[in-house]
Short mmCIF file of C-alpha atoms and ligand atoms in Angstrom, two decimals:
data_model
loop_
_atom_site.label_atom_id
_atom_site.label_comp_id
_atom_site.label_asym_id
_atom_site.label_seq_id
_atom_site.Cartn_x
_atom_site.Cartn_y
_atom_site.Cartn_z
CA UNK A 1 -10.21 -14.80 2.16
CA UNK A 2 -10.62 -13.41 5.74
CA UNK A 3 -7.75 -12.94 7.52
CA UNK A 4 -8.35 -10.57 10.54
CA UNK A 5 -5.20 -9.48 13.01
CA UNK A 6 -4.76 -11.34 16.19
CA UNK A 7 -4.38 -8.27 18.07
CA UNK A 8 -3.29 -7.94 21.80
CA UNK A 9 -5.77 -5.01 22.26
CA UNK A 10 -8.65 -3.78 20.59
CA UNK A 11 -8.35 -1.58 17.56
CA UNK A 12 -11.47 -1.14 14.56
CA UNK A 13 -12.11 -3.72 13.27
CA UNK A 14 -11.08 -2.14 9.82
CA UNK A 15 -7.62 -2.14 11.19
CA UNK A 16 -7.88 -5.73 11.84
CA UNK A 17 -9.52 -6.62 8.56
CA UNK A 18 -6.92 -4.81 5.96
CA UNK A 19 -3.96 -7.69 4.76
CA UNK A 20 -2.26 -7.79 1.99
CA UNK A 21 -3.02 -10.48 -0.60
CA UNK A 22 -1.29 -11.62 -2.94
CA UNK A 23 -4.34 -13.73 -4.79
CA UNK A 24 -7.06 -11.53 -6.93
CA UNK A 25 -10.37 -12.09 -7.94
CA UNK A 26 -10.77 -11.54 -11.64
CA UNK A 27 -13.47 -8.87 -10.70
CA UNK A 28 -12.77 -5.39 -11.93
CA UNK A 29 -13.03 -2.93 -8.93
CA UNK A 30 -16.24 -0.46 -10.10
CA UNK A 31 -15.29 3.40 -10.87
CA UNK A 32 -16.87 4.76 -7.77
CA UNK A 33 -14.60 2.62 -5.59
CA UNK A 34 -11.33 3.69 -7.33
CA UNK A 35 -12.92 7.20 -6.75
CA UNK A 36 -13.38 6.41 -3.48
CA UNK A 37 -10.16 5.08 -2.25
CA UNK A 38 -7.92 7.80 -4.22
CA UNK A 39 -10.21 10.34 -1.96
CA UNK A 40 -9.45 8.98 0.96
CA UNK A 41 -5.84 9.26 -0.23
CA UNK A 42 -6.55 13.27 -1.09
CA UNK A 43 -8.00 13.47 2.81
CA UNK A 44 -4.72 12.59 4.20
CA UNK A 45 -2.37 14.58 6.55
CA UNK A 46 0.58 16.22 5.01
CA UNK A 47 3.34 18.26 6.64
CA UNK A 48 2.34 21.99 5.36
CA UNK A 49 -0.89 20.36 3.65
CA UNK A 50 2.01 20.12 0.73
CA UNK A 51 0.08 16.79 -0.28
CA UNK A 52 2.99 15.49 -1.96
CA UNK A 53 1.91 12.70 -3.58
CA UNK A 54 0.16 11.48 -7.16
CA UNK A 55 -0.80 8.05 -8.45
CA UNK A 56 -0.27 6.43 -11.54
CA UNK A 57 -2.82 3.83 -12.31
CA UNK A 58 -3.56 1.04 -14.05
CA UNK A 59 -6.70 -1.18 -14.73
CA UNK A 60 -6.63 -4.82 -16.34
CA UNK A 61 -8.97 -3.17 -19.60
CA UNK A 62 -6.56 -0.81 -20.44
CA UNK A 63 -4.13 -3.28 -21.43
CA UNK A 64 -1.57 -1.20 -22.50
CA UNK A 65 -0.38 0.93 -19.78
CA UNK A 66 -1.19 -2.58 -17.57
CA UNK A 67 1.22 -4.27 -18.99
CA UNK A 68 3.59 -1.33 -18.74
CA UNK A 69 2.71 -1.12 -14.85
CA UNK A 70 3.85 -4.47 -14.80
CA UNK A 71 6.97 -4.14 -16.47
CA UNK A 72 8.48 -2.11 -13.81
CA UNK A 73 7.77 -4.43 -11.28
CA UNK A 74 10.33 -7.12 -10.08
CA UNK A 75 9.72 -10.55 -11.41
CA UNK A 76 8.46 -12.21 -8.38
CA UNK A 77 5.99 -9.10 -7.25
CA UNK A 78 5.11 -9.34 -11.27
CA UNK A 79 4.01 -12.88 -11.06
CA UNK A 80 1.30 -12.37 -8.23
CA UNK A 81 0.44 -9.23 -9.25
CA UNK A 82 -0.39 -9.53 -12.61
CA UNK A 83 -4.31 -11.51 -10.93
CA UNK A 84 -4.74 -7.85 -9.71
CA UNK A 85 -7.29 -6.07 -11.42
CA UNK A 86 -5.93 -2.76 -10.59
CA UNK A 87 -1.85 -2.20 -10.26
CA UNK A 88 -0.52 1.53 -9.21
CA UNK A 89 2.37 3.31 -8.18
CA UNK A 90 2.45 5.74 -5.67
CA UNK A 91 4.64 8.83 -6.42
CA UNK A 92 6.41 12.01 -4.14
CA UNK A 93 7.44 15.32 -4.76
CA UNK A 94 10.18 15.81 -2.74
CA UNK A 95 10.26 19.09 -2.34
CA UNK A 96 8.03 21.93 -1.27
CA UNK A 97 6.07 23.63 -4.27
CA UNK A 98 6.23 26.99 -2.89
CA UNK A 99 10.02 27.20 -1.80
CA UNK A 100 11.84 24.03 -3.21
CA UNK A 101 13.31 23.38 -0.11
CA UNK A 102 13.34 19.51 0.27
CA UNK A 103 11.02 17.90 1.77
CA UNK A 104 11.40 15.58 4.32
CA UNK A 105 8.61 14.33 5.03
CA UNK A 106 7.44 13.43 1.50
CA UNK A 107 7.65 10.25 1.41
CA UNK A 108 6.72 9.93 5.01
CA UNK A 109 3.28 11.68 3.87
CA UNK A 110 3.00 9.43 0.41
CA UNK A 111 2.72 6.54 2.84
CA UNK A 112 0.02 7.82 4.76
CA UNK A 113 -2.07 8.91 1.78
CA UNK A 114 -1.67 4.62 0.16
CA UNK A 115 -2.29 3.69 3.88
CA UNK A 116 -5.92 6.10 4.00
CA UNK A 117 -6.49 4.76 0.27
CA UNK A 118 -5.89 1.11 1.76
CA UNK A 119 -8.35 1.81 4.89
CA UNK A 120 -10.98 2.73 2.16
CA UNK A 121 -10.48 -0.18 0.15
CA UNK A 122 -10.84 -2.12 3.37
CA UNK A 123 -13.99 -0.58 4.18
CA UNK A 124 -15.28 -1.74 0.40
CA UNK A 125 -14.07 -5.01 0.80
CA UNK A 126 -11.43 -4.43 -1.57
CA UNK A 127 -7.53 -4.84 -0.61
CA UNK A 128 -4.37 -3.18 -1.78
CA UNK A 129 -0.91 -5.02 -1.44
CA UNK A 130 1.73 -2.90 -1.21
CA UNK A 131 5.00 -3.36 -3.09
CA UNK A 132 9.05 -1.71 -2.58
CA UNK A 133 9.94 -4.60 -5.34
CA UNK A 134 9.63 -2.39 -8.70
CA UNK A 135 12.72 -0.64 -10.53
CA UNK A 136 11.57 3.05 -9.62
CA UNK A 137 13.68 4.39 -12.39
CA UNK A 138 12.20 2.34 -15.21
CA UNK A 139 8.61 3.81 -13.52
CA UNK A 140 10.39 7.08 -14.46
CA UNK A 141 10.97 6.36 -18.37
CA UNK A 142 7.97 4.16 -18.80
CA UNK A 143 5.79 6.68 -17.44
CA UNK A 144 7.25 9.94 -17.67
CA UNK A 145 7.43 10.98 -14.36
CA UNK A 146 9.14 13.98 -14.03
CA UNK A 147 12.80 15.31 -12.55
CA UNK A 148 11.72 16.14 -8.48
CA UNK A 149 9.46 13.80 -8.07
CA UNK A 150 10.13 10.29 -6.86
CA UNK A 151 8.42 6.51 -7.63
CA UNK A 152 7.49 5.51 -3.32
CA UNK A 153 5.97 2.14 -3.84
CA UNK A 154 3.64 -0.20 -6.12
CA UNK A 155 0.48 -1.12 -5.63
CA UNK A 156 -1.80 -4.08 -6.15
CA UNK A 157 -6.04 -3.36 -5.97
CA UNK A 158 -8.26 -5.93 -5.78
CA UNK A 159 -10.69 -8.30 -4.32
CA UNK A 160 -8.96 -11.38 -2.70
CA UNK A 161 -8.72 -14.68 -4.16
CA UNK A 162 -7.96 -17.93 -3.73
CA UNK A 163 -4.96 -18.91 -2.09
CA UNK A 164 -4.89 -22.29 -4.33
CA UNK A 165 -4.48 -20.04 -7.58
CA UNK A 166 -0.66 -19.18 -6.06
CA UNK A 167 2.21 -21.57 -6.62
CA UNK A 168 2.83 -23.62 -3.80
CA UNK A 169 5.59 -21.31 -1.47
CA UNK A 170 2.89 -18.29 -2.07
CA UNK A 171 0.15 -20.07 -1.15
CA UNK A 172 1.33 -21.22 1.92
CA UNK A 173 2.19 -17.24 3.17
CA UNK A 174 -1.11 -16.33 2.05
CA UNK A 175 -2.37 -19.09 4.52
CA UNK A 176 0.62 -18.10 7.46
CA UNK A 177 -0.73 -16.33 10.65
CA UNK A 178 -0.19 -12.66 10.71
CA UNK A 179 2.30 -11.92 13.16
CA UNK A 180 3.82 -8.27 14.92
CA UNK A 181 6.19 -7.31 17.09
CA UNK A 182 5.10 -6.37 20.93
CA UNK A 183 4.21 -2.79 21.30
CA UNK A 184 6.71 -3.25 24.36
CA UNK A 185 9.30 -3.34 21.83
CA UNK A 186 8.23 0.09 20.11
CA UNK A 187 6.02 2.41 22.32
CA UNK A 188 9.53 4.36 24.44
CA UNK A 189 9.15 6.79 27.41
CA UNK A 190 11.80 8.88 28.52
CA UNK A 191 14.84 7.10 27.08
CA UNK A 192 15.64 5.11 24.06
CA UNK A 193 14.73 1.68 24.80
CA UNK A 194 12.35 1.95 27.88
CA UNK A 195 9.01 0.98 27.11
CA UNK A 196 6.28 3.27 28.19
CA UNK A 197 4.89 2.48 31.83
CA UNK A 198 1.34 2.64 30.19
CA UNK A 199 2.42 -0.32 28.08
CA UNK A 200 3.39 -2.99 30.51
CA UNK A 201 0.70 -1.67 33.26
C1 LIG B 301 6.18 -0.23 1.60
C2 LIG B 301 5.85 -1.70 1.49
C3 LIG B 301 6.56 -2.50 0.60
C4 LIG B 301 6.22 -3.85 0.44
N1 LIG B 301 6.85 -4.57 -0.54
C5 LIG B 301 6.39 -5.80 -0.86
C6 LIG B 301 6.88 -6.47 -2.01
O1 LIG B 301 7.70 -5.95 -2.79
N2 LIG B 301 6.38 -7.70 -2.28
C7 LIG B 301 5.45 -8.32 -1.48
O2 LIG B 301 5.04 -9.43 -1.81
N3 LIG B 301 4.94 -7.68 -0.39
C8 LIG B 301 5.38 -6.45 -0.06
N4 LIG B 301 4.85 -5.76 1.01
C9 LIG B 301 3.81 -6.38 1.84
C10 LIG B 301 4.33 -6.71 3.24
O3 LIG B 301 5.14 -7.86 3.17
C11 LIG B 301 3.14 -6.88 4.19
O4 LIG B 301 2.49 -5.64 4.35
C12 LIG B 301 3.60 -7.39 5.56
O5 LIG B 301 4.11 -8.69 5.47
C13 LIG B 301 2.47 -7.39 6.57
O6 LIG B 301 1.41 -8.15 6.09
P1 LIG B 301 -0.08 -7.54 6.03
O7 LIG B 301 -0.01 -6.30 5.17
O8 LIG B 301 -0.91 -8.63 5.40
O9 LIG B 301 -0.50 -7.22 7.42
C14 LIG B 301 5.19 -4.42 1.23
C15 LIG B 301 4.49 -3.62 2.13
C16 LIG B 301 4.81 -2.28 2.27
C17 LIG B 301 4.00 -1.42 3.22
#
């Protein structure tokens, strides 16, 4: 499914072209392309070039650690998700290798590497749904992930399906417009609350 942003001004068309399904193709996503989009994820900024994050992935052959991806996820993400061909979880170290002083920006930096990986996937025709729904200390015993470093958010990967394979509340928000706040209500100038002059001009 297509499902482009009704933006207010123009932006790449990549930008406009990356949702978040929640129906999959049963297509597994090709080698190169996981590659690929975990690259993109490597080319990311990172406060300190710390590149604090890691992935722990999952494809539909490997039904093993599959099934354990989806174990950790909440029931309702679990139920969509499982049509995914590929499921991960995106992980931060939360604070700096060289030092250990804590990192702040970790997590801040985690979500700009899955948001480059997502771009990528775009780009491929592939699409990545993004999930805070998953118990991010079962991620810990299920997949070892050590003391120091934190589970950020799940992942579904995958080529969008159709809407008609979701029950009948999920189909109809995989049909609903995409919607945003104003950047009036977000883009400030000078004081908390003012919206930049460039904005409304
Ligand atoms: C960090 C994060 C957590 C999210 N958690 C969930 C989730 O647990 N379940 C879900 O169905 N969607 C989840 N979403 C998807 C958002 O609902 C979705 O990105 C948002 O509605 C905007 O839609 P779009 O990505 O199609 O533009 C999450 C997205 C992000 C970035």
């Amino acid at each position: 499914m297509h499902k482009p942003a009704p933006s207010d001004f123009p932006v790449h068309q990549l930008i406009l072209e990356r949702w978040s399904p929640r129906a999959f193709v049963d297509k597994p996503v090709p080698q190169n392309l996981l590659r690929s989009i975990f690259e993109a994820a490597r080319w990311a900024p990172s406060s300190n070039n710390e590149q604090p994050w890691a992935y722990l992935v999952a494809t539909k052959d490997d039904k093993e650690n599959f099934e354990k991806m989806l174990s950790v996820l909440v029931e309702f993400n679990a139920n969509w998700a499982k049509s995914a061909p590929v499921l991960a979880i995106a992980v931060a170290k939360l604070a700096f290798a060289k030092n250990n002083v804590p990192n702040r920006n970790a997590q801040y930096d985690t979500g700009a590497a899955s948001l480059l990986l997502s771009m990528e996937a775009t780009a491929n025709d592939l699409f990545v749904h993004q999930m805070a729904g998953f118990d991010p200390e079962k991620a810990r015993q299920v997949f070892g992930i050590p003391a120091g470093w934190e589970a950020i958010a799940a992942l579904a990967i995958g080529y969008p399906g159709d809407p008609d394979s979701l029950p009948q509340p999920l189909k109809d928000r995989e049909m609903a417009p995409r919607t945003r706040k104003p950047i009036a209500e977000f883009v400030m100038a000078g004081h908390w609350g003012h919206t930049a002059p460039f904005i409304t001009k």
